[in-house]
Short mmCIF file of C-alpha atoms and ligand atoms in Angstrom, two decimals:
data_model
loop_
_atom_site.label_atom_id
_atom_site.label_comp_id
_atom_site.label_asym_id
_atom_site.label_seq_id
_atom_site.Cartn_x
_atom_site.Cartn_y
_atom_site.Cartn_z
CA MET X 1148 0.00 0.00 0.00
CA LYS X 1149 1.28 3.40 -0.90
CA PHE X 1150 1.48 5.74 2.02
CA THR X 1151 -0.37 8.85 0.99
CA ILE X 1152 -1.52 11.97 2.71
CA ALA X 1153 -5.04 10.55 2.54
CA THR X 1154 -4.11 7.38 4.44
CA ALA X 1155 -2.20 9.45 6.95
CA ILE X 1156 -5.26 11.61 7.54
CA ALA X 1157 -7.48 8.53 7.77
CA ALA X 1158 -5.13 6.97 10.32
CA LEU X 1159 -5.01 10.16 12.35
CA SER X 1160 -8.75 10.62 12.43
CA THR X 1161 -9.30 6.98 13.45
CA PHE X 1162 -6.88 7.55 16.28
CA ALA X 1163 -8.70 10.71 17.24
CA LEU X 1164 -12.01 8.85 17.36
CA LEU X 1165 -10.55 6.11 19.53
CA SER X 1166 -8.70 8.37 21.88
CA ASP X 1167 -10.81 11.47 22.15
CA ALA X 1168 -14.25 10.53 23.32
CA HIS X 1169 -15.29 8.53 26.36
CA ILE X 1170 -17.69 9.86 29.06
CA SER X 1171 -18.70 13.16 30.60
CA PHE X 1172 -21.69 14.77 32.27
CA ARG X 1173 -24.42 15.96 29.97
CA TYR X 1174 -26.86 16.96 32.76
CA PRO X 1175 -25.99 18.91 34.72
CA CYS X 1176 -24.03 20.69 32.00
CA PRO X 1177 -20.28 20.17 32.06
CA ARG X 1178 -18.27 23.37 31.98
CA ARG X 1179 -17.91 24.66 28.40
CA GLY X 1180 -19.35 21.49 26.90
CA PRO X 1181 -20.69 21.58 23.33
CA TYR X 1182 -24.32 20.76 24.15
CA SER X 1183 -27.08 22.88 22.65
CA GLU X 1184 -29.21 22.76 25.83
CA CYS X 1185 -26.33 24.11 27.92
CA PRO X 1186 -25.14 27.68 28.52
CA GLN X 1187 -23.77 28.98 25.24
CA PRO X 1188 -20.61 31.00 24.56
CA LYS X 1189 -20.86 34.67 23.82
CA ASP X 1190 -19.71 35.90 20.39
CA ASN X 1191 -16.08 36.17 21.49
CA GLU X 1192 -16.05 32.85 23.37
CA TRP X 1193 -16.58 30.28 20.61
CA GLN X 1194 -12.97 29.15 20.74
CA LEU X 1195 -13.52 28.16 24.40
CA VAL X 1196 -16.09 25.44 23.60
CA ASP X 1197 -14.67 22.04 24.62
CA TYR X 1198 -15.49 19.46 21.94
CA ASP X 1199 -13.26 17.01 23.79
CA VAL X 1200 -15.16 17.20 27.06
CA GLN X 1201 -15.47 13.39 27.41
CA SER X 1202 -11.72 12.70 27.45
CA PRO X 1203 -9.75 11.78 30.57
CA ILE X 1204 -7.92 14.54 32.44
CA GLY X 1205 -4.83 12.45 33.02
CA THR X 1206 -3.19 9.06 33.22
CA TYR X 1207 -1.12 7.33 35.89
CA ASN X 1208 2.01 9.15 34.70
CA ASN X 1209 0.64 12.39 33.35
CA ILE X 1210 -1.68 15.18 34.50
CA GLN X 1211 -3.23 16.76 31.43
CA ASP X 1212 -5.81 19.03 33.02
CA PRO X 1213 -6.81 20.15 36.51
CA ILE X 1214 -9.67 18.29 38.24
CA CYS X 1215 -12.08 20.81 36.80
CA LYS X 1216 -10.72 21.09 33.29
CA HIS X 1217 -12.08 24.63 32.90
CA PRO X 1218 -12.11 27.45 35.45
CA SER X 1219 -15.75 28.36 34.79
CA SER X 1220 -18.89 27.70 32.76
CA PHE X 1221 -20.31 30.00 30.14
CA ASP X 1222 -22.77 32.42 31.71
CA GLY X 1223 -26.19 30.90 32.05
CA VAL X 1224 -28.75 29.42 34.35
CA ARG X 1225 -27.48 26.77 36.77
CA PRO X 1226 -29.74 23.92 37.82
CA VAL X 1227 -31.02 24.08 41.39
CA PHE X 1228 -30.97 20.84 43.35
CA GLN X 1229 -32.67 20.40 46.72
CA ALA X 1230 -30.93 18.78 49.66
CA GLY X 1231 -32.26 15.22 49.78
CA GLN X 1232 -33.26 15.20 46.11
CA VAL X 1233 -32.43 12.28 43.87
CA VAL X 1234 -31.20 13.89 40.66
CA GLN X 1235 -31.36 11.95 37.42
CA THR X 1236 -28.00 12.95 36.00
CA LYS X 1237 -27.25 12.21 32.37
CA MET X 1238 -23.89 10.98 31.16
CA ASP X 1239 -22.72 11.40 27.56
CA VAL X 1240 -21.22 7.99 26.89
CA ASP X 1241 -18.97 7.10 24.01
CA VAL X 1242 -17.43 3.87 25.36
CA ASN X 1243 -17.74 2.35 28.83
CA HIS X 1244 -14.34 0.62 29.25
CA LEU X 1245 -16.15 -2.25 31.06
CA GLY X 1246 -17.17 0.12 33.83
CA GLY X 1247 -15.08 1.17 36.79
CA SER X 1248 -15.37 3.12 40.02
CA CYS X 1249 -17.18 6.45 40.25
CA GLN X 1250 -17.09 9.14 42.91
CA TRP X 1251 -19.29 12.22 43.02
CA ALA X 1252 -18.10 15.18 45.08
CA LEU X 1253 -19.20 18.71 45.94
CA SER X 1254 -17.17 21.85 46.44
CA TYR X 1255 -18.56 25.00 48.02
CA ASP X 1256 -15.31 26.97 47.71
CA ASN X 1257 -14.56 27.01 43.99
CA GLY X 1258 -12.75 23.69 43.98
CA SER X 1259 -10.38 24.15 46.95
CA THR X 1260 -12.01 21.47 49.10
CA TRP X 1261 -14.22 18.57 48.09
CA VAL X 1262 -16.42 16.08 49.89
CA VAL X 1263 -17.59 12.83 48.32
CA ILE X 1264 -21.39 12.46 48.37
CA GLN X 1265 -21.78 9.19 46.46
CA ASP X 1266 -19.65 6.23 45.38
CA GLN X 1267 -20.29 3.44 42.95
CA PHE X 1268 -17.44 0.97 42.90
CA GLN X 1269 -16.39 -1.58 40.28
CA ASN X 1270 -19.42 -1.58 37.98
CA CYS X 1271 -20.03 2.14 37.44
CA MET X 1272 -20.93 2.79 33.77
CA ALA X 1273 -20.52 -0.93 32.99
CA ASN X 1274 -24.10 -1.09 31.65
CA ALA X 1275 -23.94 2.15 29.70
CA PRO X 1276 -24.42 1.44 26.00
CA SER X 1277 -21.88 2.90 23.58
CA SER X 1278 -22.86 6.25 22.07
CA SER X 1279 -25.72 6.77 24.50
CA THR X 1280 -27.07 9.25 26.99
CA TYR X 1281 -27.12 7.24 30.18
CA THR X 1282 -29.05 8.15 33.32
CA VAL X 1283 -27.41 7.80 36.73
CA ASN X 1284 -29.22 8.71 39.94
CA LEU X 1285 -27.37 10.98 42.33
CA LYS X 1286 -28.67 11.66 45.83
CA ILE X 1287 -27.93 15.13 47.17
CA PRO X 1288 -27.34 14.62 50.90
CA ASP X 1289 -30.18 15.62 53.23
CA ASP X 1290 -27.84 17.88 55.18
CA ALA X 1291 -26.28 19.64 52.17
CA PRO X 1292 -26.11 23.36 52.98
CA THR X 1293 -27.44 26.00 50.61
CA GLY X 1294 -24.91 27.20 48.05
CA ASN X 1295 -25.22 29.38 44.98
CA ASN X 1296 -21.78 28.52 43.63
CA VAL X 1297 -21.42 24.80 44.12
CA ILE X 1298 -19.36 22.57 41.83
CA LEU X 1299 -20.44 18.99 41.29
CA ASN X 1300 -17.57 16.74 40.20
CA TRP X 1301 -17.90 13.24 38.73
CA LEU X 1302 -14.75 11.09 38.84
CA TRP X 1303 -14.24 7.72 37.20
CA ASN X 1304 -11.43 5.17 37.14
CA ASN X 1305 -12.07 2.75 34.28
CA ASN X 1306 -11.67 -1.04 34.53
CA GLU X 1307 -10.22 -1.66 31.10
CA GLY X 1308 -7.80 0.17 28.84
CA ASN X 1309 -5.34 2.97 29.53
CA ARG X 1310 -4.92 3.79 33.22
CA GLU X 1311 -6.81 7.06 33.31
CA LEU X 1312 -8.83 9.42 35.46
CA TYR X 1313 -12.02 10.87 34.03
CA SER X 1314 -13.50 14.00 35.55
CA SER X 1315 -16.42 16.25 34.75
CA CYS X 1316 -17.33 19.44 36.59
CA ALA X 1317 -20.76 21.09 36.54
CA ASP X 1318 -21.82 24.35 38.16
CA ILE X 1319 -24.98 23.98 40.21
CA LYS X 1320 -26.93 25.56 43.06
CA ILE X 1321 -28.12 23.73 46.13
CA GLN X 1322 -31.08 24.65 48.33
CA GLY X 1323 -30.78 23.16 51.77
CA THR X 1324 -30.09 24.47 55.23
CA ASN X 1325 -28.86 28.07 55.37
CA GLY X 1326 -25.39 27.52 56.77
CA GLY X 1327 -24.21 24.20 58.05
CA SER X 1328 -21.70 21.52 57.40
CA ILE X 1329 -21.37 18.40 55.34
CA SER X 1330 -19.03 15.53 56.17
CA GLY X 1331 -17.63 12.61 54.26
CA VAL X 1332 -14.36 11.60 52.72
CA LYS X 1333 -12.06 13.41 50.34
CA PRO X 1334 -12.08 12.16 46.75
CA LEU X 1335 -9.40 9.75 45.59
CA TYR X 1336 -7.47 10.95 42.54
CA ALA X 1337 -6.00 7.68 41.28
CA ASN X 1338 -4.22 7.18 37.96
CA TYR X 1339 -3.63 10.92 37.83
CA GLY X 1340 0.02 11.84 37.48
CA ALA X 1341 3.33 10.55 38.78
CA GLY X 1342 3.09 9.31 42.36
CA SER X 1343 -0.70 9.11 42.37
CA PRO X 1344 -2.30 5.87 43.62
CA TYR X 1345 -2.15 3.32 40.81
CA ILE X 1346 -5.24 1.27 40.04
CA PRO X 1347 -4.39 -1.56 37.63
CA GLU X 1348 -6.61 -2.90 34.88
CA LYS X 1349 -9.17 -4.98 36.73
CA ALA X 1350 -9.26 -7.67 34.06
CA VAL X 1351 -5.55 -8.38 34.26
CA SER X 1352 -4.95 -7.81 37.97
CA GLY X 1353 -6.92 -10.67 39.50
CA GLY X 1354 -9.77 -8.26 40.15
CA ASN X 1355 -7.87 -5.60 42.08
CA TRP X 1356 -9.87 -2.42 41.51
CA GLY X 1357 -8.12 -0.21 44.06
CA LYS X 1358 -10.28 -0.94 47.12
CA GLN X 1359 -7.36 -0.26 49.44
CA PHE X 1360 -7.06 3.29 48.13
CA PHE X 1361 -10.76 4.09 48.32
CA ASP X 1362 -10.91 2.67 51.88
CA ALA X 1363 -8.04 4.97 52.91
CA ARG X 1364 -9.64 8.25 51.80
CA PRO X 1365 -9.34 10.74 54.67
CA SER X 1366 -12.39 12.29 56.32
CA VAL X 1367 -13.36 15.86 55.66
CA THR X 1368 -15.97 18.27 57.00
CA ILE X 1369 -16.91 21.31 54.96
CA THR X 1370 -18.54 24.17 56.80
CA VAL X 1371 -20.60 26.65 54.84
CA PRO X 1372 -21.44 29.97 56.48
CA ALA X 1373 -25.06 31.10 56.62
CA GLN X 1374 -25.98 33.55 53.91
CA LYS X 1375 -27.32 36.88 55.02
CA VAL X 1376 -30.95 37.29 54.29
CA LYS X 1377 -31.36 40.00 51.69
CA ARG X 1378 -33.33 42.96 52.93
CA GLN X 1379 -35.07 45.32 50.67
CA ILE X 1380 -34.22 48.84 51.60
CA VAL X 1381 -36.94 51.25 50.76
CA GLU X 1382 -35.69 54.75 50.49
CA MET X 1383 -38.21 57.45 51.05
CA TYR X 1384 -37.82 60.92 49.78
C1 NAG S 2362 -12.29 29.80 40.65
O1 NAG S 2362 -11.13 29.07 40.38
C2 NAG S 2362 -10.61 29.25 39.06
C3 NAG S 2362 -9.42 28.35 38.92
O2 NAG S 2362 -9.83 27.03 38.93
C4 NAG S 2362 -10.29 30.69 38.82
O3 NAG S 2362 -9.82 30.88 37.50
C5 NAG S 2362 -11.52 31.53 39.05
O4 NAG S 2362 -11.21 32.90 38.92
C6 NAG S 2362 -12.10 31.27 40.43
N1 NAG S 2362 -13.38 31.96 40.54
C7 NAG S 2362 -13.68 32.69 41.60
C8 NAG S 2362 -15.05 33.31 41.58
O5 NAG S 2362 -12.92 32.87 42.52
#
């Protein structure tokens, strides 16, 4: 076979298809994702749209992106979740890598501290069909404090394939108690850069899926100050 520019381009685009698309949030909207129902870029922001929003943020020896790949969402309405609500989140699935372990975490301080609110170990996304929008229930804790600038983060370590960490961040609001605290464990960031905990491929490791690392996650309590009640000031002349 003659090696031509056309075959080179074909090879490159096949590689791009295989390597570029896996899983991200679709609802709530991932920051700067390309979805028509999500907050849209302004005229000068089109180059910020992330068409690669489903790709992992790093591997066991390389950090490609921070935990929240983008520092913010496009301006728009954030979904409001109630404390105690079961939210039907939607995942944009390309391939499921035979499932893996998911963690969902909240941050009330712009990503400085996180608390895990839900885990699903070993079989998370295993039943998600390829090229589908897949619903996953997420329970917002009953004691989640109110927050107008809360980040919801979904993390996933896949069972099969490259040793990667997937992460999707969505900006949300929570209505709960006005001021309070929420406790749990800190998220595990495995397969995410040199020296990070290494979770092997489950299929070739006798079933080791990293339980020891998830069990060792340290506790954390996040305290959210009460918000001042807005008063309407009526000025009289
Ligand atoms: C939140 O953090 C990002 C970095 O991740 C930063 O760029 C942004 O300015 C911060 N936003 C606020 C409101 O502090």
